[in-house]
Amino acid sequence: MTDAAPWRRSAHDGPDSPYRDAGPVADGPASYRTLTYEVDGRVARLTFDRPEQGNSITPDTPVELADAVERADLDPRVHVIVLSGRGKGFCGGYDLAASAEHLMDGQLAGDATPAGTVLDPTVQMHNHDPAGTWDPMVDYAMMSRFTRGFASLLHANKPTVASIHGFCVAGGTDIALHCDQIVIAADAKIGYPPTRVWGVPSAGLWAHRLGDQRAKRLLLTGDTLSGREAVEWGLAIDAPEPEDLAERTEALVQRIAAMPLNQLIMVKLALNSALLAQGVENSRMISTVFDGISRHTREGYAFQQRAAEAGFRQAVRERDASPYDDGGPATSNVTHRDKE
């Protein structure tokens, strides 16, 4: 910032700054497996970096995301945090190809999964055995840690912005809806199709973001919105054409970044107080429990078994067949506009 006005100074500039003795902050370890981290001026840029897998969620994702958000939140240089994805889309949800196909063979470990804990895939494998007794709290203890990592975006002191292109579906929405602002390409696809079988959105944020009827319209059908519709429905703040997404996101981010850091924190905390008073934490807890239940019903077991036999993609094709007929890149099945 070159403006001479004292309220435009960076938080760490000047002898009267409480951060005046702060040394340079490292831009992040190269050991992140699911995302990259960089600081550019007043902006921390977090980018999901598993493009060949659609940036699907692994056990490492919530841990690394929370670590990167905390790193940015503690850095006095950073005023705003931007989250995006490389490749064809923002995030395709949980790595269900691995989860559904390999849940019973213990192949789901993350980089540093503690053996014998609820994060150990062997523990979850035993708990998912249809012939055994399912302990819902073992499931909840695991899934709540995923959601807690995503919720770092909401609970960070600094504002967070999601920039969405291509697709943001299933568990990807558990991440994006925790951001303070969503900018989405007009032709992108956003929604939670797994409510048709084997899933409930654990973030519990849909009704808080959309209101009761519109949230139910999506989640009682598993239907999705295009980016244009997401803005019309109030789920996103802007829906530029895909070629303009980066420019429009950057324009918003730089306007936010120009604000004094303490002002940003106060405004976000004040507005979050209203959101949290609506019961977001309670919604998240209930939704996470129901997400576990949905994977342990007769239908949930049948879906997992079908994925193990025929492959996850085939099981999804069957899930999204008639009367839905909306698999793949179709961007709307609410108004039937913008379909490809």
Short mmCIF file of C-alpha atoms in Angstrom, two decimals:
data_model
loop_
_atom_site.label_atom_id
_atom_site.label_comp_id
_atom_site.label_asym_id
_atom_site.label_seq_id
_atom_site.Cartn_x
_atom_site.Cartn_y
_atom_site.Cartn_z
CA MET A 1 0.00 0.00 0.00
CA THR A 2 1.40 3.41 -0.99
CA ASP A 3 -1.39 5.60 0.39
CA ALA A 4 0.02 7.93 3.03
CA ALA A 5 -3.12 7.88 5.17
CA PRO A 6 -2.15 6.30 8.52
CA TRP A 7 -5.16 3.98 8.54
CA ARG A 8 -3.92 2.48 5.26
CA ARG A 9 -0.65 1.28 6.76
CA SER A 10 0.01 -2.42 7.04
CA ALA A 11 -0.64 -3.75 10.52
CA HIS A 12 3.07 -4.35 11.16
CA ASP A 13 4.28 -0.96 9.86
CA GLY A 14 5.40 1.86 12.13
CA PRO A 15 6.99 2.17 15.57
CA ASP A 16 3.53 2.24 17.20
CA SER A 17 2.48 -1.13 15.77
CA PRO A 18 2.13 -3.98 18.29
CA TYR A 19 3.63 -6.18 15.54
CA ARG A 20 6.65 -3.93 14.98
CA ASP A 21 9.14 -6.55 16.22
CA ALA A 22 7.69 -9.34 14.12
CA GLY A 23 10.22 -11.02 11.87
CA PRO A 24 9.48 -12.38 8.42
CA VAL A 25 6.95 -15.21 8.37
CA ALA A 26 7.72 -18.27 6.27
CA ASP A 27 5.32 -18.73 3.37
CA GLY A 28 4.58 -22.31 4.36
CA PRO A 29 6.10 -25.76 4.36
CA ALA A 30 6.52 -27.66 1.14
CA SER A 31 5.21 -30.74 2.92
CA TYR A 32 1.53 -30.01 2.38
CA ARG A 33 0.15 -32.88 0.34
CA THR A 34 -3.25 -31.46 -0.58
CA LEU A 35 -2.71 -27.71 -1.02
CA THR A 36 -0.19 -24.95 -1.57
CA TYR A 37 0.27 -21.78 0.47
CA GLU A 38 1.71 -18.40 -0.44
CA VAL A 39 1.49 -14.82 0.78
CA ASP A 40 1.13 -12.13 -1.86
CA GLY A 41 1.09 -8.68 -0.30
CA ARG A 42 -1.84 -8.67 2.11
CA VAL A 43 -3.37 -11.82 0.67
CA ALA A 44 -2.76 -15.43 1.74
CA ARG A 45 -3.54 -17.76 -1.14
CA LEU A 46 -4.46 -21.35 -0.32
CA THR A 47 -4.90 -23.58 -3.37
CA PHE A 48 -6.05 -27.19 -3.41
CA ASP A 49 -3.46 -29.07 -5.40
CA ARG A 50 -4.73 -32.53 -6.33
CA PRO A 51 -6.02 -31.65 -9.81
CA GLU A 52 -5.87 -35.19 -11.16
CA GLN A 53 -8.22 -36.29 -8.38
CA GLY A 54 -10.56 -33.30 -8.66
CA ASN A 55 -9.01 -31.93 -5.44
CA SER A 56 -10.93 -34.59 -3.56
CA ILE A 57 -10.74 -34.62 0.22
CA THR A 58 -8.36 -37.01 1.97
CA PRO A 59 -7.59 -37.41 5.70
CA ASP A 60 -4.78 -34.88 5.20
CA THR A 61 -7.06 -32.14 3.83
CA PRO A 62 -8.73 -30.82 7.01
CA VAL A 63 -5.47 -30.95 8.99
CA GLU A 64 -3.49 -29.10 6.33
CA LEU A 65 -6.28 -26.61 5.65
CA ALA A 66 -6.59 -25.74 9.34
CA ASP A 67 -2.81 -25.39 9.62
CA ALA A 68 -2.65 -23.07 6.60
CA VAL A 69 -5.57 -20.97 7.83
CA GLU A 70 -3.95 -20.61 11.25
CA ARG A 71 -0.64 -19.67 9.61
CA ALA A 72 -2.37 -16.90 7.68
CA ASP A 73 -4.42 -15.82 10.68
CA LEU A 74 -1.25 -15.33 12.74
CA ASP A 75 0.67 -13.48 10.01
CA PRO A 76 0.35 -9.70 10.54
CA ARG A 77 1.03 -9.16 6.84
CA VAL A 78 -2.17 -10.98 5.86
CA HIS A 79 -5.53 -9.21 5.78
CA VAL A 80 -7.57 -11.74 3.78
CA ILE A 81 -7.40 -15.47 2.96
CA VAL A 82 -8.38 -16.76 -0.50
CA LEU A 83 -9.12 -20.42 -1.19
CA SER A 84 -9.26 -21.90 -4.69
CA GLY A 85 -8.45 -25.11 -6.55
CA ARG A 86 -6.22 -26.18 -9.42
CA GLY A 87 -7.39 -28.19 -12.37
CA LYS A 88 -10.94 -28.60 -13.64
CA GLY A 89 -12.74 -27.68 -10.45
CA PHE A 90 -12.62 -26.37 -6.89
CA CYS A 91 -13.31 -29.62 -5.03
CA GLY A 92 -15.20 -32.78 -5.94
CA GLY A 93 -15.87 -33.76 -2.32
CA TYR A 94 -14.44 -36.63 -0.34
CA ASP A 95 -12.25 -39.15 -2.11
CA LEU A 96 -15.20 -41.52 -2.19
CA ALA A 97 -13.67 -43.60 -4.92
CA ALA A 98 -11.18 -44.65 -2.26
CA SER A 99 -13.68 -44.58 0.59
CA ALA A 100 -16.51 -46.50 -1.05
CA GLU A 101 -14.30 -48.96 -2.92
CA HIS A 102 -11.72 -49.59 -0.19
CA LEU A 103 -13.51 -48.89 3.08
CA MET A 104 -13.28 -52.54 4.07
CA ASP A 105 -9.61 -53.07 3.21
CA GLY A 106 -7.97 -50.32 5.30
CA GLN A 107 -6.45 -48.26 2.47
CA LEU A 108 -7.56 -44.79 3.56
CA ALA A 109 -4.74 -43.59 5.81
CA GLY A 110 -3.45 -40.04 5.62
CA ASP A 111 0.13 -38.91 5.95
CA ALA A 112 0.28 -39.14 9.74
CA THR A 113 -2.73 -41.17 10.79
CA PRO A 114 -2.38 -42.25 14.45
CA ALA A 115 -2.74 -46.02 14.66
CA GLY A 116 -5.55 -47.31 16.82
CA THR A 117 -7.45 -44.01 16.90
CA VAL A 118 -10.70 -43.00 15.20
CA LEU A 119 -8.56 -41.66 12.34
CA ASP A 120 -7.08 -45.11 11.73
CA PRO A 121 -8.84 -46.59 8.66
CA THR A 122 -8.63 -50.04 10.25
CA VAL A 123 -10.72 -48.79 13.17
CA GLN A 124 -13.29 -47.35 10.76
CA MET A 125 -13.22 -50.54 8.70
CA HIS A 126 -14.14 -52.61 11.75
CA ASN A 127 -16.84 -50.11 12.71
CA HIS A 128 -18.37 -50.23 9.22
CA ASP A 129 -18.73 -54.01 9.07
CA PRO A 130 -22.43 -54.73 8.39
CA ALA A 131 -22.08 -57.98 10.32
CA GLY A 132 -20.84 -56.18 13.43
CA THR A 133 -22.13 -53.50 15.76
CA TRP A 134 -21.83 -49.94 14.55
CA ASP A 135 -20.73 -47.37 17.15
CA PRO A 136 -22.00 -43.98 15.91
CA MET A 137 -19.63 -42.09 18.19
CA VAL A 138 -16.59 -43.71 16.58
CA ASP A 139 -17.91 -42.42 13.27
CA TYR A 140 -18.72 -39.00 14.72
CA ALA A 141 -15.33 -38.62 16.37
CA MET A 142 -13.72 -39.16 12.97
CA MET A 143 -16.04 -37.04 10.80
CA SER A 144 -16.26 -34.17 13.27
CA ARG A 145 -12.51 -33.70 12.95
CA PHE A 146 -12.86 -33.26 9.20
CA THR A 147 -15.61 -30.68 9.66
CA ARG A 148 -13.71 -28.92 12.44
CA GLY A 149 -10.79 -28.44 10.06
CA PHE A 150 -13.07 -26.94 7.41
CA ALA A 151 -14.72 -24.70 10.01
CA SER A 152 -11.35 -23.01 10.56
CA LEU A 153 -12.33 -20.85 7.58
CA LEU A 154 -15.36 -19.53 9.46
CA HIS A 155 -13.65 -19.20 12.83
CA ALA A 156 -10.49 -17.53 11.54
CA ASN A 157 -10.30 -13.93 12.72
CA LYS A 158 -9.59 -12.75 9.18
CA PRO A 159 -12.04 -12.84 6.27
CA THR A 160 -11.98 -15.84 3.96
CA VAL A 161 -13.01 -15.93 0.29
CA ALA A 162 -13.69 -19.02 -1.83
CA SER A 163 -13.11 -18.74 -5.57
CA ILE A 164 -14.97 -21.60 -7.26
CA HIS A 165 -14.65 -22.84 -10.81
CA GLY A 166 -15.82 -26.02 -12.50
CA PHE A 167 -17.43 -27.86 -9.62
CA CYS A 168 -17.90 -27.67 -5.89
CA VAL A 169 -19.95 -30.67 -4.89
CA ALA A 170 -20.58 -32.92 -1.89
CA GLY A 171 -17.83 -32.46 0.73
CA GLY A 172 -16.44 -29.58 -1.33
CA THR A 173 -19.44 -27.56 -0.20
CA ASP A 174 -18.62 -28.41 3.43
CA ILE A 175 -15.46 -26.41 2.82
CA ALA A 176 -16.73 -23.55 0.65
CA LEU A 177 -19.79 -22.74 2.76
CA HIS A 178 -17.51 -22.02 5.72
CA CYS A 179 -15.97 -19.11 3.79
CA ASP A 180 -17.20 -15.58 4.44
CA GLN A 181 -17.59 -14.82 0.73
CA ILE A 182 -18.08 -17.09 -2.27
CA VAL A 183 -17.28 -16.00 -5.82
CA ILE A 184 -18.28 -18.67 -8.33
CA ALA A 185 -17.98 -18.98 -12.10
CA ALA A 186 -21.34 -18.61 -13.81
CA ASP A 187 -21.13 -22.09 -15.32
CA ALA A 188 -19.83 -23.88 -12.22
CA LYS A 189 -21.82 -26.63 -10.48
CA ILE A 190 -22.47 -26.49 -6.73
CA GLY A 191 -24.58 -28.79 -4.58
CA TYR A 192 -24.75 -31.97 -2.52
CA PRO A 193 -25.91 -34.95 -4.66
CA PRO A 194 -24.95 -37.54 -1.97
CA THR A 195 -28.15 -36.76 -0.06
CA ARG A 196 -29.68 -39.22 -2.55
CA VAL A 197 -27.82 -41.98 -0.73
CA TRP A 198 -24.78 -42.29 1.59
CA GLY A 199 -24.49 -38.69 2.76
CA VAL A 200 -25.75 -35.69 4.73
CA PRO A 201 -23.74 -32.43 4.53
CA SER A 202 -21.82 -32.44 7.80
CA ALA A 203 -21.18 -28.69 7.76
CA GLY A 204 -24.86 -28.11 8.55
CA LEU A 205 -24.72 -24.69 6.88
CA TRP A 206 -27.22 -24.91 4.04
CA ALA A 207 -30.25 -23.58 5.92
CA HIS A 208 -28.13 -20.84 7.50
CA ARG A 209 -26.90 -19.73 4.08
CA LEU A 210 -30.07 -20.19 2.02
CA GLY A 211 -33.00 -20.29 4.41
CA ASP A 212 -35.22 -23.26 5.14
CA GLN A 213 -37.17 -23.78 1.91
CA ARG A 214 -34.32 -23.32 -0.53
CA ALA A 215 -32.01 -25.53 1.51
CA LYS A 216 -34.65 -28.24 1.55
CA ARG A 217 -35.26 -27.79 -2.20
CA LEU A 218 -31.66 -28.78 -2.81
CA LEU A 219 -31.07 -31.38 -0.11
CA LEU A 220 -34.38 -33.24 -0.46
CA THR A 221 -33.45 -33.96 -4.08
CA GLY A 222 -29.66 -33.80 -4.22
CA ASP A 223 -30.06 -31.25 -7.02
CA THR A 224 -27.37 -28.70 -7.82
CA LEU A 225 -27.18 -25.04 -8.78
CA SER A 226 -25.22 -23.28 -11.48
CA GLY A 227 -23.02 -20.40 -10.41
CA ARG A 228 -25.59 -17.94 -11.77
CA GLU A 229 -28.32 -19.54 -9.69
CA ALA A 230 -26.09 -19.64 -6.62
CA VAL A 231 -25.96 -15.83 -6.75
CA GLU A 232 -29.70 -15.56 -7.39
CA TRP A 233 -30.35 -17.79 -4.37
CA GLY A 234 -27.93 -15.89 -2.13
CA LEU A 235 -25.39 -18.70 -1.80
CA ALA A 236 -22.63 -16.72 -3.55
CA ILE A 237 -21.85 -13.02 -3.87
CA ASP A 238 -20.80 -12.90 -7.53
CA ALA A 239 -20.93 -15.19 -10.59
CA PRO A 240 -18.71 -13.86 -13.37
CA GLU A 241 -18.15 -15.68 -16.62
CA PRO A 242 -15.43 -18.31 -16.13
CA GLU A 243 -12.83 -16.31 -18.02
CA ASP A 244 -13.43 -13.38 -15.65
CA LEU A 245 -13.46 -15.35 -12.38
CA ALA A 246 -9.85 -14.65 -11.38
CA GLU A 247 -10.13 -10.93 -12.15
CA ARG A 248 -13.42 -10.47 -10.29
CA THR A 249 -12.23 -12.47 -7.31
CA GLU A 250 -9.05 -10.42 -7.17
CA ALA A 251 -10.98 -7.16 -7.33
CA LEU A 252 -13.03 -8.19 -4.27
CA VAL A 253 -9.99 -9.50 -2.42
CA GLN A 254 -8.00 -6.30 -2.93
CA ARG A 255 -10.92 -4.15 -1.73
CA ILE A 256 -11.06 -6.25 1.43
CA ALA A 257 -7.28 -6.18 1.82
CA ALA A 258 -7.26 -2.37 1.75
CA MET A 259 -9.19 -2.28 5.04
CA PRO A 260 -7.28 -2.00 8.33
CA LEU A 261 -6.68 -5.45 9.79
CA ASN A 262 -8.34 -4.66 13.11
CA GLN A 263 -11.45 -3.35 11.32
CA LEU A 264 -11.73 -6.57 9.32
CA ILE A 265 -11.46 -8.68 12.46
CA MET A 266 -14.05 -6.64 14.35
CA VAL A 267 -16.55 -6.68 11.47
CA LYS A 268 -16.18 -10.42 10.93
CA LEU A 269 -16.51 -11.23 14.64
CA ALA A 270 -19.57 -9.00 14.95
CA LEU A 271 -21.30 -10.62 11.98
CA ASN A 272 -20.24 -14.13 13.01
CA SER A 273 -21.90 -13.57 16.37
CA ALA A 274 -25.27 -13.35 14.61
CA LEU A 275 -24.56 -16.41 12.48
CA LEU A 276 -23.42 -18.47 15.45
CA ALA A 277 -26.44 -17.36 17.45
CA GLN A 278 -28.57 -19.10 14.81
CA GLY A 279 -27.14 -22.39 16.03
CA VAL A 280 -24.48 -23.19 13.43
CA GLU A 281 -22.48 -25.33 15.86
CA ASN A 282 -25.55 -27.35 16.83
CA SER A 283 -26.51 -27.82 13.17
CA ARG A 284 -22.98 -29.03 12.44
CA MET A 285 -23.08 -31.58 15.27
CA ILE A 286 -26.48 -32.99 14.28
CA SER A 287 -25.62 -33.08 10.58
CA THR A 288 -22.34 -34.89 11.25
CA VAL A 289 -24.13 -37.56 13.29
CA PHE A 290 -26.73 -38.02 10.54
CA ASP A 291 -23.99 -38.20 7.90
CA GLY A 292 -22.61 -41.20 9.77
CA ILE A 293 -26.05 -42.78 10.05
CA SER A 294 -26.64 -42.35 6.31
CA ARG A 295 -23.62 -44.55 5.60
CA HIS A 296 -24.91 -47.28 7.94
CA THR A 297 -28.45 -47.76 6.72
CA ARG A 298 -29.57 -50.64 4.55
CA GLU A 299 -29.35 -48.31 1.55
CA GLY A 300 -25.97 -46.96 2.63
CA TYR A 301 -24.50 -50.43 2.91
CA ALA A 302 -25.99 -51.33 -0.48
CA PHE A 303 -24.38 -48.28 -2.12
CA GLN A 304 -20.99 -49.03 -0.60
CA GLN A 305 -21.23 -52.67 -1.68
CA ARG A 306 -22.18 -51.64 -5.23
CA ALA A 307 -19.20 -49.25 -5.35
CA ALA A 308 -16.88 -52.03 -4.18
CA GLU A 309 -18.23 -54.38 -6.85
CA ALA A 310 -18.65 -52.10 -9.87
CA GLY A 311 -16.49 -49.10 -8.96
CA PHE A 312 -17.48 -45.80 -7.42
CA ARG A 313 -18.09 -44.01 -10.71
CA GLN A 314 -20.59 -46.63 -11.82
CA ALA A 315 -22.37 -46.49 -8.46
CA VAL A 316 -22.64 -42.71 -8.80
CA ARG A 317 -23.96 -43.03 -12.35
CA GLU A 318 -26.67 -45.30 -11.01
CA ARG A 319 -27.36 -42.91 -8.12
CA ASP A 320 -27.76 -39.97 -10.48
CA ALA A 321 -29.79 -41.82 -13.14
CA SER A 322 -33.53 -41.27 -13.75
CA PRO A 323 -35.40 -39.35 -12.46
CA TYR A 324 -32.40 -37.10 -11.83
CA ASP A 325 -30.33 -37.59 -15.00
CA ASP A 326 -27.76 -35.04 -13.94
CA GLY A 327 -24.41 -36.79 -13.67
CA GLY A 328 -21.24 -35.22 -14.92
CA PRO A 329 -20.86 -31.53 -15.75
CA ALA A 330 -24.55 -30.53 -15.82
CA THR A 331 -24.67 -27.25 -13.95
CA SER A 332 -28.34 -26.98 -13.06
CA ASN A 333 -31.23 -29.30 -12.46
CA VAL A 334 -33.29 -26.85 -10.43
CA THR A 335 -34.44 -24.54 -13.23
CA HIS A 336 -32.98 -26.68 -16.05
CA ARG A 337 -30.96 -23.71 -17.25
CA ASP A 338 -27.26 -23.82 -18.05
CA LYS A 339 -27.18 -27.58 -18.57
CA GLU A 340 -24.37 -28.96 -20.69
#
